[in-house]
């Protein structure tokens, strides 16, 4: 029985149902779970370990709902810098076809470290290429060493160019191989219990790279084992045209046809979704991973997040793959969510509207998306808020950073409104992964050198 007392924080943002914020607060943790949350003076004063966070804000650990860790190797590739989604993919597919298991391992450590340094304690990742003997296991091994929780999505592509799909035939697999490996991964790794560090998700890549049979087969297999389903959806207008042409449906209609609706399904992007389709999400419980930077980077469009929230759709935040962001800073992404939602309101006439029900996204709403929203999207009740019984996952930021000077009238809003910083502490299940804004589980400089070596090799032979 190991205990940790965290005390004297300027404010603890609980993100509980009452959205309580506790001044001069702290946490009492036992064996990786929260036992008490409250004012420092009301907590037990004796513990195996004591962390004094005077001058810090404590927030629940952030939850990332969409990423492709391996893409940290192909950030800012010159030929893919100024392309839309389909052209960006066509440029990068041949490079990704050269990935090795070591590339997958190193890039996952880089992405998971970046996430941890931005306050993230649980990440979903979507790996959908397995060239040269690569396996999802390579990423799982890497993230275990880093120490954050992982929802590892077994991605897949089965619709190559010769069958009318977008990716070259060299990076697609046959349905049987994909489903067999998916089943192996679930049986070997999936842990659905409270406090789970690893869950498996089935994640055919997108409507334009996967056959209808694989979408249906994945849904059947996922439900047999009670694992979640994830894919890219309604990201661009190109995709909408593709779906109408090939399947006779808009993307959401196609998902309904292949039985991909329910509270065990979440979609990345969901930019081109109309009000009727929003009702489908709300009624069936489909979640959305909002990836604002990627949507701006690839000129994809602006997702209707305020409409989703008004309709009761679960929305989380995703930094998306590092080739379309090109970073993994979750706090920055939460800020981007707020700013982009406000821009959308501006474009559609907010300043001229007399509708009192029409509101701008607030900083606290953005923090909610990054915590409770993400937890709901991943189907987790044990993370996303600081409450007794939940996982002891939190992040803490020193409010004495230059970036917050003059913003301490409201420190909670300041972490979103002000320039995003590296967090000072990230703690997962009571274990410190980030301390004084440095990783404790990996040597960052060695990792950067390794990573650059792998990235250079990947592009060198082109
Ligand atoms: Zn993506």
XYZ file of C-alpha atoms and ligand atoms in Angstrom:
463
model
C 0.000 0.000 0.000
C 1.856 3.093 -1.225
C 0.526 6.582 -0.494
C 1.244 9.954 -2.067
C 0.126 13.295 -0.636
C -0.030 16.191 -3.096
C -0.631 19.501 -1.353
C -0.698 23.298 -1.403
C -1.662 23.767 -5.071
C -3.015 27.237 -5.868
C -6.065 25.540 -7.322
C -7.157 21.969 -8.076
C -9.441 21.731 -11.107
C -11.444 18.571 -10.449
C -13.608 18.418 -13.616
C -16.155 16.529 -11.538
C -19.843 16.850 -12.439
C -20.062 20.040 -10.360
C -16.927 21.340 -12.065
C -15.482 22.110 -8.659
C -12.269 24.142 -8.406
C -10.569 23.875 -5.008
C -8.263 26.699 -3.848
C -5.193 25.673 -1.807
C -5.979 22.071 -2.641
C -4.433 18.693 -3.043
C -4.912 14.969 -3.480
C -4.340 11.916 -1.349
C -3.398 8.897 -3.439
C -3.153 5.238 -2.535
C -1.817 2.550 -4.863
C -2.374 4.552 -8.015
C -5.919 5.677 -7.270
C -7.281 8.872 -5.731
C -8.579 8.437 -2.213
C -9.319 12.075 -1.326
C -9.499 15.440 -3.087
C -9.875 18.652 -1.105
C -8.308 21.636 0.664
C -4.748 20.744 1.718
C -5.519 21.157 5.410
C -8.295 18.534 5.256
C -6.104 15.807 3.714
C -4.102 13.217 5.710
C -0.758 14.806 6.547
C 1.336 11.633 6.539
C 2.185 9.656 3.397
C 4.996 7.557 1.938
C 5.750 10.420 -0.429
C 4.793 14.104 -0.274
C 4.700 16.472 -3.251
C 4.384 20.149 -2.351
C 2.914 21.995 -5.327
C 2.833 25.509 -3.921
C 2.269 27.965 -6.782
C 0.993 25.286 -9.196
C -2.362 24.548 -10.781
C -3.415 20.878 -10.776
C -5.585 19.526 -13.598
C -6.775 16.027 -14.449
C -4.362 14.340 -16.864
C -5.349 15.172 -20.430
C -6.728 12.549 -22.792
C -5.667 12.413 -26.418
C -8.244 10.791 -28.696
C -6.460 10.644 -32.058
C -2.845 10.374 -33.168
C -0.457 8.525 -35.473
C 2.748 8.322 -33.456
C 4.847 7.078 -36.380
C 4.265 10.339 -38.252
C 6.666 12.148 -35.921
C 9.296 10.778 -38.343
C 7.820 12.703 -41.259
C 7.106 16.155 -39.891
C 7.509 19.045 -42.290
C 8.464 16.814 -45.247
C 8.987 19.432 -48.000
C 6.860 17.722 -50.665
C 3.917 17.341 -48.249
C 4.009 20.779 -46.690
C 1.444 22.513 -48.842
C -0.963 19.773 -49.938
C -4.562 18.880 -49.198
C -5.363 15.541 -47.537
C -5.423 13.246 -50.568
C -2.231 14.696 -52.118
C -0.524 14.801 -48.726
C -1.300 11.090 -48.267
C -0.142 10.154 -51.773
C 3.184 11.898 -51.105
C 3.722 10.204 -47.755
C 2.453 6.641 -48.373
C 5.666 5.540 -50.212
C 7.829 6.943 -47.384
C 5.737 5.206 -44.727
C 6.013 1.947 -46.710
C 9.691 1.920 -45.627
C 8.959 1.986 -41.877
C 10.666 -0.653 -39.726
C 9.785 -2.006 -36.256
C 12.565 0.185 -34.791
C 11.049 3.254 -36.477
C 7.672 2.452 -34.916
C 9.248 1.992 -31.464
C 11.317 5.182 -31.472
C 8.604 7.395 -32.956
C 6.092 6.122 -30.375
C 8.483 7.071 -27.582
C 8.898 10.543 -29.050
C 5.155 11.141 -29.465
C 4.286 9.722 -26.032
C 6.957 11.917 -24.431
C 5.688 15.033 -26.181
C 2.191 14.200 -25.007
C 3.316 13.639 -21.414
C 5.219 16.931 -21.472
C 1.977 18.659 -22.455
C -0.017 17.093 -19.601
C -1.415 14.025 -21.336
C -1.756 10.834 -19.282
C -3.873 8.700 -21.648
C -3.392 8.560 -25.400
C -5.115 6.823 -28.212
C -2.925 6.037 -31.191
C -3.932 4.814 -34.629
C -1.306 2.706 -36.408
C -2.574 1.532 -39.798
C 0.575 0.512 -41.705
C 2.638 -2.536 -40.821
C 5.474 -2.686 -43.353
C 8.665 -4.712 -43.047
C 7.554 -6.802 -40.089
C 6.211 -3.888 -38.003
C 3.552 -4.745 -35.442
C 1.336 -2.870 -33.011
C 3.389 -4.610 -30.326
C 6.372 -2.342 -31.200
C 4.365 0.713 -30.223
C 2.922 -0.962 -27.124
C 6.430 -1.852 -25.874
C 7.587 1.733 -26.463
C 4.722 3.415 -24.611
C 4.965 1.004 -21.673
C 8.476 2.324 -21.052
C 7.260 5.933 -21.202
C 4.508 5.236 -18.661
C 1.281 6.767 -19.984
C -1.944 4.856 -20.629
C -2.509 3.714 -24.199
C -5.555 2.908 -26.295
C -3.707 1.226 -29.140
C -5.785 1.187 -32.300
C -5.050 -1.707 -34.618
C -5.483 0.190 -37.857
C -5.685 -1.341 -41.299
C -5.942 -0.624 -45.013
C -7.350 -3.152 -47.477
C -8.471 -1.053 -50.445
C -5.434 -0.416 -52.646
C -5.226 1.677 -55.790
C -5.979 -1.304 -58.057
C -9.324 -1.790 -56.259
C -10.326 1.886 -56.389
C -8.774 2.958 -53.072
C -6.297 5.781 -52.431
C -3.198 4.001 -50.999
C -0.724 2.093 -53.191
C -1.210 -1.674 -53.155
C 2.150 -2.090 -51.372
C 0.777 -0.754 -48.059
C -2.531 -2.635 -47.895
C -3.229 -6.088 -46.432
C -5.915 -8.680 -47.016
C -8.960 -8.794 -44.724
C -8.202 -12.195 -43.239
C -4.676 -11.248 -42.127
C -5.969 -8.011 -40.583
C -8.787 -9.617 -38.605
C -6.572 -12.456 -37.403
C -3.942 -10.038 -36.079
C -6.682 -7.876 -34.503
C -7.974 -10.904 -32.605
C -4.458 -11.840 -31.480
C -3.876 -8.343 -30.102
C -7.167 -8.260 -28.199
C -6.504 -11.655 -26.655
C -2.944 -10.775 -25.743
C -3.278 -7.213 -24.458
C -6.778 -5.801 -23.964
C -7.481 -4.860 -20.346
C -10.998 -3.432 -19.806
C -10.688 -3.072 -16.012
C -10.621 0.221 -14.041
C -7.066 1.541 -13.984
C -6.309 -0.143 -17.319
C -3.029 0.925 -18.898
C -3.700 -0.733 -22.236
C -6.782 -1.216 -24.353
C -6.995 -2.424 -27.932
C -9.216 -0.663 -30.466
C -10.081 -1.865 -33.975
C -9.528 0.911 -36.466
C -9.781 0.407 -40.230
C -8.198 3.581 -41.550
C -10.848 5.464 -43.538
C -13.676 4.936 -46.041
C -11.264 5.521 -48.937
C -8.678 2.928 -47.896
C -10.780 0.067 -46.516
C -13.242 -2.363 -48.099
C -16.847 -2.553 -46.948
C -16.226 -6.168 -45.888
C -13.419 -5.123 -43.552
C -15.554 -2.392 -41.943
C -18.290 -4.930 -41.274
C -15.901 -7.679 -40.143
C -14.122 -5.322 -37.735
C -17.433 -4.269 -36.157
C -18.443 -7.892 -35.612
C -15.080 -8.797 -34.078
C -14.970 -5.685 -31.851
C -18.408 -6.412 -30.439
C -17.552 -10.034 -29.840
C -14.802 -8.857 -27.463
C -16.285 -5.548 -26.249
C -13.498 -3.396 -27.678
C -14.056 0.007 -29.284
C -14.062 0.998 -32.958
C -12.350 4.022 -34.474
C -11.811 5.483 -37.931
C -11.305 8.742 -39.818
C -14.625 10.143 -41.013
C -16.005 13.123 -42.909
C -12.602 14.794 -42.867
C -12.757 16.492 -46.268
C -15.110 17.225 -49.154
C -13.034 14.835 -51.314
C -13.963 12.021 -48.961
C -17.628 12.928 -49.115
C -17.527 12.744 -52.928
C -15.643 9.446 -52.755
C -18.291 7.907 -50.460
C -21.206 9.152 -52.538
C -19.587 7.798 -55.690
C -18.442 4.417 -54.351
C -21.001 3.602 -51.647
C -24.006 5.754 -52.569
C -23.957 7.375 -49.122
C -22.453 10.369 -47.389
C -19.800 9.221 -44.852
C -22.175 9.044 -41.853
C -24.802 7.157 -43.883
C -22.101 4.717 -44.931
C -21.192 4.162 -41.262
C -24.824 3.362 -40.500
C -24.881 0.885 -43.378
C -21.832 -1.014 -42.071
C -23.092 -1.004 -38.454
C -20.513 1.511 -37.272
C -22.721 3.533 -34.946
C -22.980 3.223 -31.171
C -21.300 4.338 -27.975
C -18.399 2.003 -28.769
C -17.482 4.011 -31.895
C -15.608 7.275 -32.256
C -14.618 9.176 -35.375
C -11.614 11.388 -36.027
C -12.379 14.814 -37.558
C -16.123 14.686 -38.384
C -15.839 18.022 -40.190
C -18.488 17.489 -42.883
C -21.417 16.341 -40.769
C -24.850 17.948 -41.233
C -27.471 18.589 -38.506
C -29.380 15.385 -39.269
C -26.168 13.355 -38.993
C -25.293 15.159 -35.754
C -28.558 13.785 -34.343
C -27.427 10.291 -35.334
C -24.208 10.778 -33.337
C -26.121 12.090 -30.325
C -28.774 9.365 -30.418
C -26.404 6.443 -30.871
C -23.512 7.719 -28.716
C -20.831 8.005 -31.426
C -17.943 10.163 -30.207
C -15.814 12.694 -32.077
C -12.038 13.261 -31.888
C -11.639 16.929 -32.777
C -8.286 17.699 -34.439
C -8.296 21.457 -35.101
C -4.630 21.947 -36.022
C -4.679 19.136 -38.567
C -7.911 20.460 -40.074
C -6.274 23.870 -40.494
C -2.907 22.497 -41.655
C -4.521 20.474 -44.470
C -7.152 23.139 -45.220
C -9.817 20.503 -44.549
C -12.469 22.678 -42.887
C -13.899 23.507 -39.450
C -15.786 20.855 -37.493
C -19.131 21.932 -35.951
C -18.005 21.418 -32.349
C -20.430 23.828 -30.674
C -23.276 22.132 -32.534
C -22.027 18.737 -31.328
C -21.891 19.941 -27.737
C -25.361 21.489 -27.965
C -26.703 18.182 -29.304
C -25.034 16.165 -26.528
C -22.375 14.463 -28.677
C -19.243 13.327 -26.807
C -16.250 15.302 -28.096
C -12.589 14.835 -27.195
C -9.428 16.422 -28.545
C -6.854 14.777 -30.780
C -3.522 16.228 -31.822
C -3.702 13.932 -34.902
C -0.646 12.534 -36.618
C 2.500 14.555 -36.423
C 2.748 14.846 -40.183
C -0.351 17.024 -40.200
C 0.106 19.042 -37.023
C 3.294 18.797 -36.702
C 3.363 18.442 -32.935
C 1.809 16.490 -30.084
C 1.070 19.272 -27.594
C -2.322 18.538 -26.087
C -2.630 21.778 -24.161
C -1.887 23.686 -27.367
C -4.550 21.629 -29.125
C -7.114 22.497 -26.444
C -6.297 26.163 -26.994
C -6.601 25.689 -30.749
C -10.040 24.109 -30.227
C -11.278 27.175 -28.404
C -9.849 29.593 -30.951
C -11.101 27.708 -34.003
C -14.606 27.310 -32.542
C -14.641 31.070 -32.023
C -13.478 31.717 -35.578
C -16.315 29.527 -36.863
C -18.796 31.562 -34.859
C -17.301 34.739 -36.298
C -17.563 33.498 -39.875
C -21.225 32.638 -39.357
C -22.132 36.034 -37.939
C -21.719 35.815 -34.163
C -21.072 39.528 -33.793
C -24.266 40.374 -35.687
C -26.416 37.754 -33.984
C -28.953 38.773 -31.381
C -29.473 35.161 -30.311
C -28.676 35.085 -26.560
C -28.293 31.287 -26.742
C -25.327 31.626 -29.071
C -22.147 31.467 -27.003
C -18.411 31.361 -27.681
C -16.449 28.334 -26.501
C -14.924 29.115 -23.104
C -11.491 28.138 -21.779
C -13.148 25.811 -19.281
C -15.103 24.128 -22.071
C -11.827 23.534 -23.927
C -10.354 21.985 -20.752
C -13.463 19.834 -20.410
C -12.951 18.505 -23.955
C -9.325 17.687 -23.107
C -10.308 15.758 -19.955
C -13.880 14.556 -19.442
C -14.717 14.794 -23.144
C -11.777 12.614 -24.103
C -12.494 10.095 -21.351
C -16.110 9.756 -22.537
C -15.004 9.318 -26.156
C -12.653 6.472 -25.162
C -15.355 4.923 -22.964
C -13.453 5.505 -19.703
C -15.139 6.419 -16.421
C -11.975 6.086 -14.306
C -10.022 8.967 -15.876
C -10.696 12.594 -16.895
C -11.629 13.943 -13.463
C -9.986 14.161 -10.047
C -12.421 12.305 -7.808
C -12.140 9.595 -5.156
C -11.898 6.182 -6.818
C -10.500 7.507 -10.093
C -7.007 6.894 -11.440
C -4.359 9.138 -9.889
C -3.595 10.826 -13.216
C -2.902 14.531 -13.074
C -0.746 17.282 -14.441
C 0.572 20.372 -12.665
C 1.817 23.659 -14.059
C 3.867 26.254 -12.201
C 1.929 29.509 -12.447
C 5.126 31.528 -12.093
C 6.049 30.978 -15.736
C 6.576 34.170 -17.711
C 3.675 33.172 -19.976
C 1.187 33.596 -17.113
C 2.442 36.943 -15.825
C -0.585 39.200 -15.657
C -3.063 36.356 -16.233
C -3.518 35.144 -12.662
C -6.868 36.861 -12.230
C -8.090 33.463 -13.463
C -5.344 30.816 -13.475
C -7.688 28.124 -14.817
C -8.548 30.133 -17.913
C -4.910 31.279 -18.184
C -3.652 27.789 -19.090
C -5.814 27.965 -22.231
C -5.711 31.670 -23.083
C -1.976 32.150 -22.525
C 0.806 30.640 -24.625
C 0.885 26.857 -23.964
C 3.899 25.723 -21.925
C 5.514 22.409 -21.126
C 3.877 21.181 -17.940
C 5.989 20.851 -14.820
C 4.558 17.559 -13.583
C 2.698 14.693 -15.164
C 1.722 11.867 -12.855
C 0.119 8.612 -14.022
C -1.298 6.173 -11.469
C 0.630 8.055 -8.791
C 3.958 7.691 -10.652
C 5.844 10.757 -11.842
C 6.477 10.668 -15.592
C 7.347 14.372 -15.941
C 9.173 16.280 -13.207
C 10.329 19.893 -13.523
C 9.227 19.827 -17.190
C 11.576 16.900 -17.983
C 10.801 13.259 -18.720
C 11.763 10.905 -15.894
C 11.316 7.700 -17.913
C 13.509 8.407 -20.936
C 16.597 10.468 -21.750
C 15.149 13.159 -24.026
C 18.429 14.037 -25.728
C 19.261 10.418 -26.567
C 15.714 9.963 -27.851
C 15.946 13.038 -30.098
C 19.227 11.816 -31.599
C 17.841 8.321 -32.214
C 14.661 9.716 -33.654
C 16.475 12.006 -36.080
C 18.662 9.118 -37.214
C 15.563 7.043 -38.000
C 13.810 9.963 -39.725
C 16.861 10.690 -41.863
C 17.204 7.050 -42.939
C 13.519 6.875 -43.851
C 13.814 9.733 -46.329
C 17.420 9.260 -47.453
C 16.843 6.560 -50.063
C 14.106 8.429 -51.931
Zn -5.568 10.876 -38.400
